[in-house]
Amino acid sequence: MTSTLPPSATTGSRRLLTELPGPRSRELAARKAAAVATGVGTTMPVYAVRAHGGVVEDVDGNVLIDLGSGIAVTTVGSSAPRVVAAVQEQVAAFTHTCFMVTPYEGYVAVAERLNDLTPGDHDKRSVLFNSGAEAVENAVKIARSHTGRQAVVAFDHAYHGRTNLTMAMTAKSMPYKSGFGPFASEVYRAPLSYPFRDGDLSGVEAAARAIDLIDKQVGAANLAAVVIEPIQGEGGFIVPAPGFLQALAQWCREHGVVFVADEVQTGFARTGAMFACEHEGVVPDLIVTAKGIAGGLPLSAVTGRAEMMDSVHVGGLGGTYGGNPLACAAALAVMDTIVEEGLVERARQVERILTERLGRIRSGDPRVGDVRGRGAMMAVELVEAGSTTPDPATAKAVATEAHRNGVVVLTCGTYGNVLRFLPPLAISDDQLHEAFDVLDAAFASTAPA
Ligand code: PMP
């Protein structure tokens, strides 16, 4: 850690004092290369010292506008006042006892809030873990325990994590799976609804296509769970056509299959609803949450129908750190912040700004094939002009140009050709516009002559 931190920015907009990465960041990158396993990549080798509102400050005194939220985590901001105060109070009281040894109220309170906030007014229970992948794994355990069946269906372009079971559920080989097999068995893949690449296929027709494959290749009688991201994250911010999720959920209900919504990336106001399933009027049996739940502290959860959740014997679920008291204090503060600061509505305002700015880029640039997403989870898919052929080179070039000019932006997609925008909801309109002025210039400067 650097001994003297650069002064904190006061204006809240970009401040570029050095080229990016600056000299101190480059020193740290050299230390990283010598000390940290190569397998852990970084989007921008710019080392952070503070983050607040819509900005990240680096070790060289530069201030970057953040359109990534640490991959959809700091929805309420990186140092949201309620979260900071709640964690400070908790850390002084106790850091850990292990909920499975001597429990504490924070865990119970988070479970109560999740049971209340998640879609559906049925009787629910929750269980807390540390990471998104861990929660997805546990949702599968619960579904298997409840149904007495083994098979799990995940979708094309899915991302569910990097642990062994979730690698099997994740679609993309490089970098997530390549060389890491053998993978868990009894995981099957079904086709998604991907409107940009599906021609005229409606959501209901895409669901029928998936269901036919599941029925023939797996069989409902063997199927414990269908696990789906209501808007795919790493796979390319793919919003399925209307009716797709409803039809799948309906089929699951009719065949005793547990319908699991992986809302790790979409949850907690990110999409302009508390949970993305709400846009489609879908009530999942189990909902998996993480990322935005606790403002950056590691916490994840499975929430679902009481009879399913309670099918697991005592001791079958848990973990040393699951529902850590600091993370629970943060989560309660996050949920208060979302409600009290109207962040669901704020995500809708962000959507309006992003839709307008991205629409403008699209109208002047034939490399932008699609603009999609909801709330503060929007993306552009880049293609070779006039086609649907993926253009990852442009995605990379625009991102690199944005990074050089102090805007944190991420790519994603099976083909690496999607630029995604996930600003913290604490960002100001001015910061958003400033970031998109940089992106306008990045598109212009990378356009073919
Ligand atoms: N599911 C989804 C939809 C995700 O986006 C992610 C993380 N990108 C995960 C699961 C895994 O979460 P974690 O990295 O916390 O294990």
Short mmCIF file of C-alpha atoms and ligand atoms in Angstrom, two decimals:
data_model
loop_
_atom_site.label_atom_id
_atom_site.label_comp_id
_atom_site.label_asym_id
_atom_site.label_seq_id
_atom_site.Cartn_x
_atom_site.Cartn_y
_atom_site.Cartn_z
CA MET A 1 0.00 0.00 0.00
CA THR A 2 1.28 3.49 -0.77
CA SER A 3 2.18 5.46 2.33
CA THR A 4 0.92 8.82 1.11
CA LEU A 5 -2.35 8.91 -0.70
CA PRO A 6 -3.01 11.59 -3.29
CA PRO A 7 -5.53 14.22 -2.22
CA SER A 8 -9.17 13.28 -2.66
CA ALA A 9 -10.94 14.74 -5.68
CA THR A 10 -13.57 17.30 -4.82
CA THR A 11 -15.23 18.02 -8.15
CA GLY A 12 -16.49 14.50 -8.78
CA SER A 13 -15.66 14.48 -12.50
CA ARG A 14 -12.64 13.12 -14.36
CA ARG A 15 -9.18 14.35 -13.45
CA LEU A 16 -6.26 13.05 -15.46
CA LEU A 17 -2.93 14.07 -13.94
CA THR A 18 -0.83 11.40 -15.65
CA GLU A 19 -1.20 9.07 -18.57
CA LEU A 20 -3.13 5.93 -17.62
CA PRO A 21 -1.79 3.81 -16.06
CA GLY A 22 0.37 6.34 -14.23
CA PRO A 23 3.81 5.68 -12.72
CA ARG A 24 2.58 4.42 -9.33
CA SER A 25 0.09 2.12 -11.01
CA ARG A 26 2.85 0.78 -13.25
CA GLU A 27 5.00 0.07 -10.19
CA LEU A 28 2.13 -1.83 -8.62
CA ALA A 29 1.49 -3.72 -11.86
CA ALA A 30 5.12 -4.88 -11.77
CA ARG A 31 4.67 -6.04 -8.16
CA LYS A 32 1.45 -7.82 -9.18
CA ALA A 33 3.22 -9.62 -12.00
CA ALA A 34 5.84 -10.88 -9.54
CA ALA A 35 3.43 -11.78 -6.73
CA VAL A 36 -0.06 -12.56 -8.03
CA ALA A 37 -0.97 -15.61 -10.08
CA THR A 38 -1.18 -14.81 -13.80
CA GLY A 39 -4.66 -16.36 -13.98
CA VAL A 40 -6.16 -13.29 -12.31
CA GLY A 41 -6.50 -10.71 -15.06
CA THR A 42 -7.34 -7.00 -14.74
CA THR A 43 -9.44 -4.87 -17.08
CA MET A 44 -7.41 -1.71 -16.42
CA PRO A 45 -4.08 -1.85 -14.55
CA VAL A 46 -4.97 1.35 -12.69
CA TYR A 47 -4.72 0.89 -8.93
CA ALA A 48 -7.54 2.33 -6.84
CA VAL A 49 -7.25 4.18 -3.56
CA ARG A 50 -10.80 5.49 -3.17
CA ALA A 51 -14.14 5.24 -4.88
CA HIS A 52 -17.32 7.19 -4.27
CA GLY A 53 -20.37 8.35 -6.20
CA GLY A 54 -19.58 7.66 -9.84
CA VAL A 55 -15.79 7.81 -9.65
CA VAL A 56 -12.70 5.77 -8.81
CA GLU A 57 -9.54 7.59 -7.71
CA ASP A 58 -6.17 6.01 -8.44
CA VAL A 59 -2.75 5.96 -6.77
CA ASP A 60 -1.48 8.68 -9.13
CA GLY A 61 -4.24 11.13 -8.24
CA ASN A 62 -6.26 10.46 -11.38
CA VAL A 63 -10.04 10.33 -11.14
CA LEU A 64 -11.89 7.94 -13.43
CA ILE A 65 -15.60 7.80 -14.18
CA ASP A 66 -16.91 4.37 -13.29
CA LEU A 67 -19.24 2.61 -15.73
CA GLY A 68 -18.51 -0.82 -14.28
CA SER A 69 -19.38 -0.77 -10.54
CA GLY A 70 -16.77 -3.48 -9.97
CA ILE A 71 -18.90 -5.75 -12.23
CA ALA A 72 -22.33 -4.68 -11.01
CA VAL A 73 -21.51 -4.74 -7.31
CA THR A 74 -21.42 -1.15 -6.04
CA THR A 75 -24.93 -0.30 -7.17
CA VAL A 76 -25.43 2.03 -4.19
CA GLY A 77 -21.91 3.47 -4.65
CA SER A 78 -18.51 2.32 -3.45
CA SER A 79 -18.61 4.08 -0.11
CA ALA A 80 -22.30 4.73 0.39
CA PRO A 81 -22.75 6.58 3.71
CA ARG A 82 -25.25 4.14 5.26
CA VAL A 83 -23.08 1.15 4.31
CA VAL A 84 -19.92 2.73 5.70
CA ALA A 85 -21.62 3.63 9.00
CA ALA A 86 -23.25 0.20 9.39
CA VAL A 87 -20.02 -1.67 8.73
CA GLN A 88 -18.01 0.59 11.05
CA GLU A 89 -20.48 -0.04 13.86
CA GLN A 90 -20.49 -3.78 13.25
CA VAL A 91 -16.72 -4.16 12.94
CA ALA A 92 -16.31 -2.56 16.36
CA ALA A 93 -18.91 -4.92 17.86
CA PHE A 94 -17.77 -8.27 16.43
CA THR A 95 -16.40 -9.50 13.12
CA HIS A 96 -17.35 -13.15 13.26
CA THR A 97 -18.77 -15.81 15.49
CA CYS A 98 -19.97 -18.14 12.70
CA PHE A 99 -23.72 -18.21 12.29
CA MET A 100 -23.60 -21.99 12.65
CA VAL A 101 -22.00 -21.67 16.11
CA THR A 102 -23.45 -18.66 17.92
CA PRO A 103 -25.88 -16.89 15.58
CA TYR A 104 -26.66 -13.19 15.39
CA GLU A 105 -29.56 -10.96 14.40
CA GLY A 106 -28.02 -9.47 11.23
CA TYR A 107 -28.22 -12.77 9.35
CA VAL A 108 -31.85 -13.30 10.36
CA ALA A 109 -32.72 -9.72 9.43
CA VAL A 110 -31.16 -10.09 5.96
CA ALA A 111 -33.13 -13.31 5.42
CA GLU A 112 -36.34 -11.52 6.47
CA ARG A 113 -35.66 -8.63 4.10
CA LEU A 114 -34.86 -10.98 1.20
CA ASN A 115 -38.01 -13.01 1.81
CA ASP A 116 -39.96 -9.78 1.73
CA LEU A 117 -38.26 -8.08 -1.26
CA THR A 118 -38.04 -10.98 -3.72
CA PRO A 119 -40.90 -11.68 -6.15
CA GLY A 120 -43.95 -13.64 -4.94
CA ASP A 121 -45.91 -13.49 -1.70
CA HIS A 122 -45.59 -17.18 -0.85
CA ASP A 123 -43.87 -18.40 2.32
CA LYS A 124 -40.08 -18.11 1.82
CA ARG A 125 -36.80 -18.95 3.48
CA SER A 126 -33.27 -17.70 2.74
CA VAL A 127 -29.74 -18.97 3.28
CA LEU A 128 -26.59 -16.85 3.00
CA PHE A 129 -23.22 -17.55 1.40
CA ASN A 130 -20.16 -15.62 0.21
CA SER A 131 -20.05 -15.57 -3.59
CA GLY A 132 -22.44 -15.82 -6.49
CA ALA A 133 -21.02 -19.16 -7.58
CA GLU A 134 -21.40 -20.61 -4.10
CA ALA A 135 -25.04 -19.55 -3.99
CA VAL A 136 -25.74 -21.02 -7.45
CA GLU A 137 -24.22 -24.33 -6.31
CA ASN A 138 -26.42 -24.31 -3.25
CA ALA A 139 -29.54 -23.54 -5.27
CA VAL A 140 -28.78 -26.70 -7.26
CA LYS A 141 -28.27 -28.68 -4.03
CA ILE A 142 -31.63 -27.46 -2.73
CA ALA A 143 -33.41 -28.26 -6.01
CA ARG A 144 -31.93 -31.77 -6.05
CA SER A 145 -32.83 -32.35 -2.44
CA HIS A 146 -36.41 -31.16 -3.00
CA THR A 147 -37.07 -33.07 -6.23
CA GLY A 148 -34.96 -36.19 -5.69
CA ARG A 149 -33.77 -35.63 -9.29
CA GLN A 150 -30.29 -34.84 -10.56
CA ALA A 151 -30.26 -33.08 -13.94
CA VAL A 152 -29.76 -29.33 -14.28
CA VAL A 153 -30.39 -27.24 -17.38
CA ALA A 154 -28.42 -24.07 -18.10
CA PHE A 155 -28.50 -22.00 -21.29
CA ASP A 156 -26.31 -20.98 -24.19
CA HIS A 157 -24.16 -17.95 -23.27
CA ALA A 158 -24.81 -18.54 -19.55
CA TYR A 159 -22.40 -17.49 -16.84
CA HIS A 160 -22.87 -18.90 -13.35
CA GLY A 161 -19.34 -18.87 -11.89
CA ARG A 162 -15.95 -20.54 -11.77
CA THR A 163 -16.33 -23.33 -9.21
CA ASN A 164 -16.55 -26.88 -10.51
CA LEU A 165 -20.33 -27.17 -10.74
CA THR A 166 -20.78 -23.60 -11.96
CA MET A 167 -18.03 -24.02 -14.58
CA ALA A 168 -20.11 -26.86 -15.96
CA MET A 169 -23.12 -24.52 -16.04
CA THR A 170 -21.17 -21.62 -17.60
CA ALA A 171 -21.17 -21.78 -21.39
CA LYS A 172 -17.97 -20.13 -22.53
CA SER A 173 -14.81 -22.20 -22.65
CA MET A 174 -12.12 -19.53 -22.83
CA PRO A 175 -11.22 -18.19 -20.31
CA TYR A 176 -13.62 -19.76 -17.81
CA LYS A 177 -13.36 -23.51 -18.44
CA SER A 178 -10.53 -24.23 -20.81
CA GLY A 179 -8.15 -26.78 -19.30
CA PHE A 180 -10.09 -27.13 -16.04
CA GLY A 181 -12.16 -30.25 -16.70
CA PRO A 182 -13.52 -32.73 -15.92
CA PHE A 183 -16.69 -30.84 -15.15
CA ALA A 184 -19.65 -31.85 -13.00
CA SER A 185 -22.03 -34.27 -14.65
CA GLU A 186 -25.79 -34.00 -15.20
CA VAL A 187 -25.59 -30.44 -16.53
CA TYR A 188 -27.33 -29.90 -19.88
CA ARG A 189 -27.46 -26.87 -22.12
CA ALA A 190 -30.51 -25.43 -23.87
CA PRO A 191 -30.84 -22.69 -26.49
CA LEU A 192 -31.64 -19.19 -25.26
CA SER A 193 -33.86 -16.50 -26.70
CA TYR A 194 -31.40 -14.03 -28.26
CA PRO A 195 -33.52 -11.54 -30.23
CA PHE A 196 -30.60 -9.96 -32.13
CA ARG A 197 -29.58 -13.38 -33.49
CA ASP A 198 -32.92 -15.19 -33.52
CA GLY A 199 -34.52 -13.60 -36.56
CA ASP A 200 -38.27 -13.43 -36.01
CA LEU A 201 -38.45 -16.12 -33.33
CA SER A 202 -40.79 -14.93 -30.57
CA GLY A 203 -40.13 -15.51 -26.89
CA VAL A 204 -42.77 -18.23 -26.77
CA GLU A 205 -41.30 -19.95 -29.85
CA ALA A 206 -37.79 -19.74 -28.41
CA ALA A 207 -39.10 -21.30 -25.18
CA ALA A 208 -40.76 -24.10 -27.18
CA ARG A 209 -37.43 -24.76 -28.92
CA ALA A 210 -35.63 -24.98 -25.56
CA ILE A 211 -38.35 -27.09 -23.95
CA ASP A 212 -38.37 -29.54 -26.87
CA LEU A 213 -34.65 -30.08 -26.48
CA ILE A 214 -34.91 -30.44 -22.69
CA ASP A 215 -37.80 -32.85 -23.01
CA LYS A 216 -36.06 -35.05 -25.59
CA GLN A 217 -32.48 -34.94 -24.29
CA VAL A 218 -33.01 -34.81 -20.52
CA GLY A 219 -36.64 -35.62 -19.74
CA ALA A 220 -38.64 -33.70 -17.17
CA ALA A 221 -38.73 -36.74 -14.88
CA ASN A 222 -34.95 -36.46 -14.41
CA LEU A 223 -34.75 -32.71 -14.19
CA ALA A 224 -34.22 -31.01 -10.83
CA ALA A 225 -33.77 -27.41 -11.98
CA VAL A 226 -33.72 -24.96 -14.85
CA VAL A 227 -31.27 -22.19 -13.99
CA ILE A 228 -31.37 -18.95 -15.96
CA GLU A 229 -30.19 -15.36 -15.77
CA PRO A 230 -33.28 -13.23 -16.57
CA ILE A 231 -30.92 -10.91 -18.44
CA GLN A 232 -27.67 -12.61 -19.28
CA GLY A 233 -24.64 -10.84 -17.85
CA GLU A 234 -21.24 -12.08 -18.96
CA GLY A 235 -22.87 -13.74 -22.00
CA GLY A 236 -23.63 -10.34 -23.53
CA PHE A 237 -26.48 -8.56 -21.70
CA ILE A 238 -28.95 -10.60 -23.69
CA VAL A 239 -32.56 -9.72 -22.88
CA PRO A 240 -34.75 -12.65 -23.92
CA ALA A 241 -37.79 -11.88 -26.06
CA PRO A 242 -40.98 -11.20 -24.06
CA GLY A 243 -42.74 -14.37 -22.98
CA PHE A 244 -39.62 -16.59 -23.00
CA LEU A 245 -39.09 -16.63 -19.24
CA GLN A 246 -42.83 -16.93 -18.54
CA ALA A 247 -43.18 -19.96 -20.82
CA LEU A 248 -40.16 -21.69 -19.29
CA ALA A 249 -41.36 -21.02 -15.75
CA GLN A 250 -44.81 -22.31 -16.64
CA TRP A 251 -43.36 -25.54 -18.10
CA CYS A 252 -41.24 -26.01 -14.97
CA ARG A 253 -44.30 -25.59 -12.77
CA GLU A 254 -46.25 -28.16 -14.76
CA HIS A 255 -43.44 -30.72 -14.51
CA GLY A 256 -42.27 -30.25 -10.93
CA VAL A 257 -38.97 -28.70 -12.05
CA VAL A 258 -37.48 -26.00 -9.82
CA PHE A 259 -37.19 -22.71 -11.75
CA VAL A 260 -34.09 -20.87 -10.51
CA ALA A 261 -33.43 -17.24 -11.42
CA ASP A 262 -29.75 -16.32 -11.19
CA GLU A 263 -30.10 -12.62 -10.35
CA VAL A 264 -26.49 -12.29 -9.21
CA GLN A 265 -25.84 -9.55 -11.77
CA THR A 266 -29.38 -8.23 -12.31
CA GLY A 267 -30.59 -7.96 -8.73
CA PHE A 268 -31.08 -5.04 -6.34
CA ALA A 269 -32.42 -2.21 -8.50
CA ARG A 270 -29.81 -2.66 -11.24
CA THR A 271 -32.36 -3.13 -14.04
CA GLY A 272 -34.94 -0.59 -12.94
CA ALA A 273 -36.86 -3.11 -10.85
CA MET A 274 -35.73 -4.61 -7.57
CA PHE A 275 -35.24 -7.89 -9.49
CA ALA A 276 -35.18 -8.40 -13.27
CA CYS A 277 -37.78 -11.21 -13.14
CA GLU A 278 -40.35 -8.56 -12.24
CA HIS A 279 -40.15 -7.03 -15.72
CA GLU A 280 -41.56 -10.28 -17.08
CA GLY A 281 -43.98 -10.96 -14.23
CA VAL A 282 -42.09 -14.16 -13.42
CA VAL A 283 -42.00 -15.56 -9.88
CA PRO A 284 -39.04 -17.92 -9.58
CA ASP A 285 -39.09 -20.85 -7.17
CA LEU A 286 -35.56 -20.00 -6.05
CA ILE A 287 -33.75 -16.72 -6.62
CA VAL A 288 -29.98 -16.42 -6.33
CA THR A 289 -28.52 -13.04 -5.37
CA ALA A 290 -25.03 -11.64 -4.71
CA LYS A 291 -23.01 -8.67 -6.08
CA GLY A 292 -25.26 -5.64 -5.46
CA ILE A 293 -26.66 -7.12 -2.25
CA ALA A 294 -24.01 -5.76 0.10
CA GLY A 295 -22.29 -2.76 -1.51
CA GLY A 296 -19.03 -4.65 -2.09
CA LEU A 297 -18.85 -6.87 0.97
CA PRO A 298 -18.90 -10.54 0.03
CA LEU A 299 -22.40 -11.87 0.47
CA SER A 300 -24.76 -14.03 -1.55
CA ALA A 301 -28.08 -15.72 -0.94
CA VAL A 302 -30.59 -18.27 -2.08
CA THR A 303 -34.19 -17.30 -1.35
CA GLY A 304 -37.15 -19.46 -2.24
CA ARG A 305 -40.27 -21.40 -1.51
CA ALA A 306 -40.22 -22.57 2.10
CA GLU A 307 -41.07 -26.19 1.23
CA MET A 308 -38.15 -26.37 -1.21
CA MET A 309 -35.64 -24.57 0.99
CA ASP A 310 -36.62 -26.65 4.01
CA SER A 311 -36.27 -29.97 2.17
CA VAL A 312 -32.58 -29.97 3.14
CA HIS A 313 -31.58 -31.71 6.40
CA VAL A 314 -30.00 -29.70 9.24
CA GLY A 315 -26.29 -29.16 8.55
CA GLY A 316 -26.69 -29.67 4.79
CA LEU A 317 -26.33 -25.97 4.04
CA GLY A 318 -23.89 -23.41 5.38
CA GLY A 319 -20.21 -22.51 5.51
CA THR A 320 -17.79 -20.81 7.89
CA TYR A 321 -18.26 -17.29 6.56
CA GLY A 322 -21.73 -17.45 4.99
CA GLY A 323 -23.71 -14.43 6.17
CA ASN A 324 -20.70 -12.81 7.82
CA PRO A 325 -21.88 -10.09 10.24
CA LEU A 326 -20.08 -7.25 8.41
CA ALA A 327 -21.61 -8.33 5.10
CA CYS A 328 -25.05 -8.58 6.71
CA ALA A 329 -24.76 -5.10 8.24
CA ALA A 330 -23.78 -3.80 4.80
CA ALA A 331 -26.67 -5.61 3.10
CA LEU A 332 -29.26 -4.14 5.47
CA ALA A 333 -27.81 -0.67 4.79
CA VAL A 334 -27.86 -1.35 1.03
CA MET A 335 -31.52 -2.35 1.13
CA ASP A 336 -32.38 0.78 3.16
CA THR A 337 -30.41 2.92 0.72
CA ILE A 338 -32.19 1.47 -2.32
CA VAL A 339 -35.59 2.18 -0.81
CA GLU A 340 -34.87 5.52 0.84
CA GLU A 341 -32.94 6.99 -2.09
CA GLY A 342 -35.39 5.71 -4.71
CA LEU A 343 -32.69 3.80 -6.59
CA VAL A 344 -35.12 1.67 -8.60
CA GLU A 345 -36.40 4.89 -10.15
CA ARG A 346 -32.82 6.18 -10.46
CA ALA A 347 -31.95 3.08 -12.53
CA ARG A 348 -34.83 3.95 -14.87
CA GLN A 349 -33.51 7.49 -15.23
CA VAL A 350 -30.06 6.09 -16.02
CA GLU A 351 -31.70 3.84 -18.63
CA ARG A 352 -33.25 6.89 -20.30
CA ILE A 353 -29.89 8.67 -20.48
CA LEU A 354 -28.03 5.58 -21.70
CA THR A 355 -30.70 4.74 -24.27
CA GLU A 356 -30.49 8.25 -25.69
CA ARG A 357 -26.69 8.37 -25.75
CA LEU A 358 -26.28 4.84 -27.14
CA GLY A 359 -29.01 5.44 -29.71
CA ARG A 360 -27.11 8.48 -30.91
CA ILE A 361 -23.91 6.44 -31.27
CA ARG A 362 -25.80 3.72 -33.10
CA SER A 363 -27.40 6.09 -35.60
CA GLY A 364 -23.97 7.32 -36.70
CA ASP A 365 -22.03 4.07 -36.53
CA PRO A 366 -22.95 0.95 -38.52
CA ARG A 367 -20.70 -1.17 -36.28
CA VAL A 368 -23.34 -0.91 -33.53
CA GLY A 369 -25.68 -3.80 -34.36
CA ASP A 370 -27.82 -3.72 -31.23
CA VAL A 371 -28.50 -1.53 -28.20
CA ARG A 372 -30.13 -3.44 -25.37
CA GLY A 373 -30.54 -3.91 -21.65
CA ARG A 374 -32.60 -2.45 -18.88
CA GLY A 375 -32.01 0.19 -16.24
CA ALA A 376 -28.35 0.72 -15.44
CA MET A 377 -27.49 -2.53 -17.24
CA MET A 378 -27.18 -1.56 -20.90
CA ALA A 379 -24.93 -2.69 -23.71
CA VAL A 380 -24.09 -2.36 -27.38
CA GLU A 381 -23.27 -5.36 -29.53
CA LEU A 382 -20.64 -4.58 -32.16
CA VAL A 383 -20.69 -6.26 -35.54
CA GLU A 384 -19.18 -5.91 -38.97
CA ALA A 385 -21.22 -3.16 -40.60
CA GLY A 386 -24.46 -4.39 -42.11
CA SER A 387 -24.15 -7.94 -40.73
CA THR A 388 -24.44 -9.86 -37.48
CA THR A 389 -20.81 -11.02 -37.66
CA PRO A 390 -19.27 -10.25 -34.25
CA ASP A 391 -16.64 -7.51 -34.15
CA PRO A 392 -14.63 -8.01 -30.94
CA ALA A 393 -11.78 -5.83 -32.27
CA THR A 394 -13.95 -2.72 -32.20
CA ALA A 395 -15.24 -3.53 -28.70
CA LYS A 396 -11.65 -3.83 -27.52
CA ALA A 397 -10.47 -0.70 -29.36
CA VAL A 398 -13.31 1.46 -27.99
CA ALA A 399 -12.80 0.12 -24.46
CA THR A 400 -9.05 0.75 -24.64
CA GLU A 401 -9.61 4.30 -25.85
CA ALA A 402 -12.16 4.93 -23.07
CA HIS A 403 -9.72 3.53 -20.49
CA ARG A 404 -6.92 5.77 -21.77
CA ASN A 405 -9.24 8.72 -21.26
CA GLY A 406 -10.34 7.86 -17.76
CA VAL A 407 -13.59 5.93 -18.20
CA VAL A 408 -13.94 2.47 -16.69
CA VAL A 409 -15.91 0.37 -19.13
CA LEU A 410 -16.20 -3.41 -19.48
CA THR A 411 -16.66 -5.76 -22.40
CA CYS A 412 -18.53 -9.07 -22.35
CA GLY A 413 -20.28 -11.54 -24.63
CA THR A 414 -19.58 -14.99 -25.95
CA TYR A 415 -17.83 -13.34 -28.88
CA GLY A 416 -16.22 -10.57 -26.78
CA ASN A 417 -18.00 -8.01 -28.97
CA VAL A 418 -20.27 -6.38 -26.40
CA LEU A 419 -19.52 -3.17 -24.53
CA ARG A 420 -21.52 -3.07 -21.33
CA PHE A 421 -22.44 -0.18 -19.10
CA LEU A 422 -23.08 -0.76 -15.42
CA PRO A 423 -22.69 2.57 -13.64
CA PRO A 424 -23.23 2.82 -9.91
CA LEU A 425 -26.62 4.39 -9.24
CA ALA A 426 -24.81 6.99 -7.16
CA ILE A 427 -23.39 8.46 -10.39
CA SER A 428 -24.58 11.95 -11.36
CA ASP A 429 -26.12 12.83 -14.72
CA ASP A 430 -23.12 15.08 -15.42
CA GLN A 431 -20.69 12.23 -14.79
CA LEU A 432 -22.70 9.95 -17.08
CA HIS A 433 -22.74 12.52 -19.87
CA GLU A 434 -19.04 13.19 -19.45
CA ALA A 435 -18.31 9.46 -19.74
CA PHE A 436 -20.44 9.23 -22.87
CA ASP A 437 -18.68 12.23 -24.41
CA VAL A 438 -15.50 10.17 -23.99
CA LEU A 439 -17.21 7.14 -25.55
CA ASP A 440 -18.47 9.22 -28.48
CA ALA A 441 -14.88 10.26 -29.14
CA ALA A 442 -13.67 6.67 -28.71
CA PHE A 443 -16.17 5.42 -31.32
CA ALA A 444 -15.21 8.26 -33.67
CA SER A 445 -11.48 7.69 -33.32
CA THR A 446 -11.77 3.94 -33.95
CA ALA A 447 -14.10 4.25 -36.96
CA PRO A 448 -12.68 2.94 -40.23
CA ALA A 449 -11.43 5.79 -42.45
N1 PMP B 1 -24.02 -15.60 -11.80
C1 PMP B 1 -24.00 -14.48 -12.53
C2 PMP B 1 -25.20 -14.14 -13.37
C3 PMP B 1 -22.88 -13.65 -12.53
O1 PMP B 1 -22.86 -12.54 -13.28
C4 PMP B 1 -21.77 -14.01 -11.72
C5 PMP B 1 -20.53 -13.14 -11.67
N2 PMP B 1 -20.22 -12.41 -12.78
C6 PMP B 1 -21.84 -15.19 -10.98
C7 PMP B 1 -22.98 -15.96 -11.03
C8 PMP B 1 -20.72 -15.63 -10.09
O2 PMP B 1 -20.58 -14.76 -9.02
P1 PMP B 1 -19.22 -14.73 -8.16
O3 PMP B 1 -18.18 -14.15 -9.06
O4 PMP B 1 -19.55 -13.87 -6.98
O5 PMP B 1 -18.94 -16.14 -7.80
#
